[in-house]
Amino acid sequence: QSVLTQPPSASATPGQGVSIPCSGSTSNIRSNTVNWFQQFPGTAPKLLIYSNDQRPSGVPDRFSGSKSGTSASLAVSGLQSEDEADYYCAAWDDSLNGWVFGGGTKLTVL
Amino acid sequence: QVQLQQSGPGLVKPSQTLSLTCAISGDSVSSNSVTWNWIRQSPSRGLEWLGRTYYRSKWNIAYAVSVKSRITINPDTSKNQFSLQLNSMTPEDTAVYYCVRGGLGSLDYWGQGTLVTVSS
């Protein structure tokens, strides 16, 4: 059981947009910034969004993040087939004194 | 460009100790602005943070409660690397283990991952 809650799956057609929610609590998302990761099978997670809404260099601006209270979300616009992957949210938890993660959302591009 | 290169065995027998090393290039294990973390991933437990070490005038180490009694993370300044030891391994510890740099509020660089299987 992951500390952060994500839907197990999401899907959309090429060119459409999709939003992936991440629900947490006061000790993690409300108190600290949120990271989002993209993971392809057999590879390590890759940082997609940090500090709630910042993109590392090289990440397309089709990916955006937001946070409100104890929830965050990752939005992907103009979906492409190569966006089909697993997406994870993460945040530092002040009560557990460690990083906590969502269970991951498998994004399918139909 | 920061790179993390992991090394260590992929198969560990039950009750034995797992030892993994993470060699750092493009940064220093002694940097006072980042942390050095171990994270594992399995189908049953998902992504799980295990612990970290970092330098802020002195060395600091913190562990997840779930593994606190049997984990050791050590920095090695002479080789610019850090290590993970996990004792009393069981099949439940079977997972892909990652070393990860912690930047400012982020987990920004990940090692390639090591699939560790606990089996006799």
Short mmCIF file of C-alpha atoms in Angstrom, two decimals:
data_model
loop_
_atom_site.label_atom_id
_atom_site.label_comp_id
_atom_site.label_asym_id
_atom_site.label_seq_id
_atom_site.Cartn_x
_atom_site.Cartn_y
_atom_site.Cartn_z
CA GLN A 1 0.00 0.00 0.00
CA SER A 2 1.67 3.19 -1.18
CA VAL A 3 1.54 6.35 0.94
CA LEU A 4 0.54 8.50 -2.04
CA THR A 5 -2.52 7.47 -4.05
CA GLN A 6 -2.65 7.36 -7.84
CA PRO A 7 -5.09 5.66 -10.21
CA PRO A 8 -3.55 2.47 -11.61
CA SER A 9 -4.28 3.41 -15.21
CA ALA A 10 -5.13 6.25 -17.56
CA SER A 11 -5.59 6.44 -21.31
CA ALA A 12 -6.21 8.86 -24.12
CA THR A 13 -5.78 9.09 -27.87
CA PRO A 14 -2.86 10.76 -29.65
CA GLY A 15 -3.10 14.53 -29.60
CA GLN A 16 -5.43 14.60 -26.61
CA GLY A 17 -4.55 15.65 -23.09
CA VAL A 18 -4.65 13.63 -19.88
CA SER A 19 -4.27 14.41 -16.19
CA ILE A 20 -2.92 12.03 -13.55
CA PRO A 21 -3.84 12.84 -9.93
CA CYS A 22 -1.79 12.11 -6.82
CA SER A 23 -3.34 12.31 -3.37
CA GLY A 24 -1.37 12.60 -0.16
CA SER A 25 -1.62 14.20 3.26
CA THR A 26 -0.50 17.12 5.40
CA SER A 27 2.83 15.50 6.23
CA ASN A 28 3.91 15.01 2.61
CA ILE A 29 2.28 16.88 -0.28
CA ARG A 30 0.92 19.81 1.74
CA SER A 31 4.25 20.39 3.48
CA ASN A 32 6.74 19.60 0.71
CA THR A 33 7.18 19.82 -3.02
CA VAL A 34 6.15 17.07 -5.42
CA ASN A 35 8.22 15.18 -7.95
CA TRP A 36 6.91 13.26 -10.95
CA PHE A 37 8.79 10.45 -12.67
CA GLN A 38 8.41 8.67 -16.00
CA GLN A 39 9.47 5.04 -16.26
CA PHE A 40 9.72 2.73 -19.25
CA PRO A 41 9.93 -1.05 -18.79
CA GLY A 42 13.37 -2.19 -17.71
CA THR A 43 14.72 1.31 -17.10
CA ALA A 44 15.17 3.56 -14.09
CA PRO A 45 12.61 6.26 -13.32
CA LYS A 46 13.41 9.61 -14.92
CA LEU A 47 12.65 12.92 -13.21
CA LEU A 48 9.90 14.67 -15.14
CA ILE A 49 8.73 17.41 -12.75
CA TYR A 50 10.25 18.76 -9.53
CA SER A 51 9.21 21.49 -7.10
CA ASN A 52 5.57 20.83 -8.07
CA ASP A 53 5.74 22.42 -11.50
CA GLN A 54 9.35 22.72 -12.69
CA ARG A 55 10.70 20.79 -15.65
CA PRO A 56 14.33 19.66 -15.81
CA SER A 57 16.21 20.64 -18.93
CA GLY A 58 15.14 18.48 -21.87
CA VAL A 59 11.64 17.64 -20.66
CA PRO A 60 9.05 18.79 -23.22
CA ASP A 61 6.67 21.54 -22.16
CA ARG A 62 3.80 19.17 -22.95
CA PHE A 63 4.37 17.92 -19.40
CA SER A 64 3.22 20.15 -16.56
CA GLY A 65 2.64 19.74 -12.84
CA SER A 66 0.50 21.43 -10.25
CA LYS A 67 -0.27 21.15 -6.55
CA SER A 68 -3.13 22.22 -4.34
CA GLY A 69 -3.35 21.36 -0.66
CA THR A 70 -2.76 17.64 -0.21
CA SER A 71 -3.09 16.77 -3.90
CA ALA A 72 -1.00 17.14 -7.01
CA SER A 73 -1.45 16.34 -10.65
CA LEU A 74 0.57 15.73 -13.77
CA ALA A 75 -0.88 16.95 -17.05
CA VAL A 76 0.25 15.76 -20.44
CA SER A 77 -0.97 17.64 -23.49
CA GLY A 78 -0.70 16.67 -27.15
CA LEU A 79 -0.19 13.00 -26.29
CA GLN A 80 2.31 11.07 -28.36
CA SER A 81 2.81 7.33 -28.61
CA GLU A 82 6.19 7.64 -26.90
CA ASP A 83 4.47 9.00 -23.78
CA GLU A 84 3.14 5.51 -23.05
CA ALA A 85 4.87 4.67 -19.77
CA ASP A 86 4.39 4.41 -16.02
CA TYR A 87 4.20 7.67 -14.06
CA TYR A 88 4.93 8.06 -10.35
CA CYS A 89 4.53 10.94 -7.90
CA ALA A 90 6.76 11.38 -4.87
CA ALA A 91 7.27 13.77 -1.96
CA TRP A 92 9.23 13.98 1.26
CA ASP A 93 7.19 12.95 4.29
CA ASP A 94 7.90 14.89 7.50
CA SER A 95 6.28 12.25 9.73
CA LEU A 96 8.05 9.26 8.21
CA ASN A 97 11.27 11.24 7.62
CA GLY A 98 11.70 9.78 4.19
CA TRP A 99 10.57 9.93 0.59
CA VAL A 100 7.17 8.43 -0.17
CA PHE A 101 5.80 7.41 -3.54
CA GLY A 102 2.55 6.77 -5.35
CA GLY A 103 1.76 3.32 -6.66
CA GLY A 104 2.16 4.47 -10.24
CA THR A 105 -0.18 5.12 -13.16
CA LYS A 106 0.18 3.24 -16.41
CA LEU A 107 -0.57 5.65 -19.24
CA THR A 108 -1.82 4.06 -22.44
CA VAL A 109 -1.94 5.97 -25.69
CA LEU A 110 -4.82 4.39 -27.59
CA GLN B 1 26.68 15.50 -16.15
CA VAL B 2 26.11 13.41 -13.05
CA GLN B 3 26.32 9.65 -13.52
CA LEU B 4 25.76 6.91 -10.97
CA GLN B 5 27.16 3.45 -11.68
CA GLN B 6 25.96 0.60 -9.50
CA SER B 7 27.79 -2.65 -8.84
CA GLY B 8 27.04 -5.71 -6.80
CA PRO B 9 25.61 -9.22 -7.00
CA GLY B 10 22.24 -10.02 -8.49
CA LEU B 11 21.64 -13.12 -6.40
CA VAL B 12 21.70 -13.37 -2.62
CA LYS B 13 20.86 -16.37 -0.46
CA PRO B 14 18.24 -16.08 2.29
CA SER B 15 19.68 -14.82 5.60
CA GLN B 16 22.77 -13.45 3.87
CA THR B 17 23.82 -9.80 3.42
CA LEU B 18 23.31 -7.72 0.29
CA SER B 19 26.16 -5.34 -0.58
CA LEU B 20 25.82 -2.77 -3.35
CA THR B 21 28.06 0.12 -4.32
CA CYS B 22 27.25 3.29 -6.23
CA ALA B 23 30.15 5.10 -7.92
CA ILE B 24 29.59 8.81 -8.52
CA SER B 25 30.93 10.85 -11.43
CA GLY B 26 30.20 14.51 -12.08
CA ASP B 27 29.59 15.29 -8.40
CA SER B 28 31.09 14.58 -5.00
CA VAL B 29 29.75 12.33 -2.26
CA SER B 30 30.95 15.07 0.11
CA SER B 31 28.87 17.80 -1.56
CA ASN B 32 27.02 19.85 1.04
CA SER B 33 24.02 20.54 -1.19
CA VAL B 34 22.79 17.07 -2.15
CA THR B 35 21.90 13.73 -0.57
CA TRP B 36 22.73 10.18 -1.66
CA ASN B 37 19.85 7.73 -1.47
CA TRP B 38 19.01 4.08 -1.92
CA ILE B 39 15.55 3.21 -3.27
CA ARG B 40 14.14 -0.16 -4.29
CA GLN B 41 11.23 -1.20 -6.49
CA SER B 42 9.24 -4.41 -6.52
CA PRO B 43 5.81 -5.38 -7.85
CA SER B 44 4.53 -6.03 -4.31
CA ARG B 45 5.96 -2.97 -2.52
CA GLY B 46 6.28 -0.43 -5.34
CA LEU B 47 8.95 2.24 -4.97
CA GLU B 48 10.37 2.24 -1.45
CA TRP B 49 12.93 4.69 -0.05
CA LEU B 50 15.48 2.85 2.10
CA GLY B 51 17.77 5.56 3.39
CA ARG B 52 20.30 8.27 2.64
CA THR B 53 23.62 9.80 3.57
CA TYR B 54 24.70 13.40 3.20
CA TYR B 55 27.39 15.80 4.36
CA ARG B 56 26.56 19.05 6.15
CA SER B 57 29.72 19.89 8.09
CA LYS B 58 29.48 16.30 9.32
CA TRP B 59 28.14 13.07 7.93
CA ASN B 60 24.45 12.34 8.41
CA ILE B 61 22.70 9.06 7.76
CA ALA B 62 18.97 8.28 7.92
CA TYR B 63 17.09 5.04 7.38
CA ALA B 64 13.52 4.03 6.66
CA VAL B 65 11.77 2.53 9.67
CA SER B 66 10.91 -0.60 7.69
CA VAL B 67 14.58 -1.61 7.32
CA LYS B 68 16.26 0.37 10.10
CA SER B 69 17.35 -2.67 12.10
CA ARG B 70 19.28 -4.29 9.26
CA ILE B 71 20.53 -1.56 6.91
CA THR B 72 23.83 0.31 6.68
CA ILE B 73 24.64 3.11 4.23
CA ASN B 74 28.21 4.38 4.13
CA PRO B 75 29.95 7.10 2.15
CA ASP B 76 33.45 6.44 0.81
CA THR B 77 35.21 9.72 0.10
CA SER B 78 38.41 8.06 -1.15
CA LYS B 79 36.52 6.44 -4.02
CA ASN B 80 33.71 9.01 -4.36
CA GLN B 81 31.02 6.41 -3.84
CA PHE B 82 28.50 5.20 -1.31
CA SER B 83 27.29 1.76 -0.39
CA LEU B 84 24.30 -0.18 0.84
CA GLN B 85 24.35 -3.22 3.09
CA LEU B 86 21.12 -5.00 3.92
CA ASN B 87 21.32 -7.89 6.37
CA SER B 88 19.15 -10.94 6.91
CA MET B 89 17.77 -10.93 3.38
CA THR B 90 14.49 -12.73 2.70
CA PRO B 91 12.58 -13.37 -0.54
CA GLU B 92 10.52 -10.25 0.28
CA ASP B 93 13.67 -8.20 -0.33
CA THR B 94 13.75 -9.28 -3.96
CA ALA B 95 13.61 -6.03 -5.93
CA VAL B 96 15.43 -3.68 -8.26
CA TYR B 97 17.71 -1.49 -6.15
CA TYR B 98 18.61 2.04 -7.26
CA CYS B 99 21.09 4.58 -5.99
CA VAL B 100 19.74 8.09 -6.42
CA ARG B 101 21.03 11.64 -5.96
CA GLY B 102 18.76 13.94 -4.00
CA GLY B 103 18.89 17.51 -5.27
CA LEU B 104 16.96 20.44 -3.86
CA GLY B 105 13.56 18.87 -3.24
CA SER B 106 14.08 16.31 -5.96
CA LEU B 107 15.45 12.89 -6.78
CA ASP B 108 17.23 13.94 -9.92
CA TYR B 109 19.80 11.34 -10.97
CA TRP B 110 19.27 7.58 -10.79
CA GLY B 111 21.65 4.68 -11.19
CA GLN B 112 20.90 1.99 -13.75
CA GLY B 113 19.35 -0.32 -11.17
CA THR B 114 20.40 -3.74 -9.92
CA LEU B 115 17.92 -6.62 -9.91
CA VAL B 116 18.54 -8.49 -6.66
CA THR B 117 16.94 -11.89 -6.27
CA VAL B 118 16.88 -13.61 -2.89
CA SER B 119 16.89 -17.33 -3.44
CA SER B 120 18.75 -20.42 -2.33
#
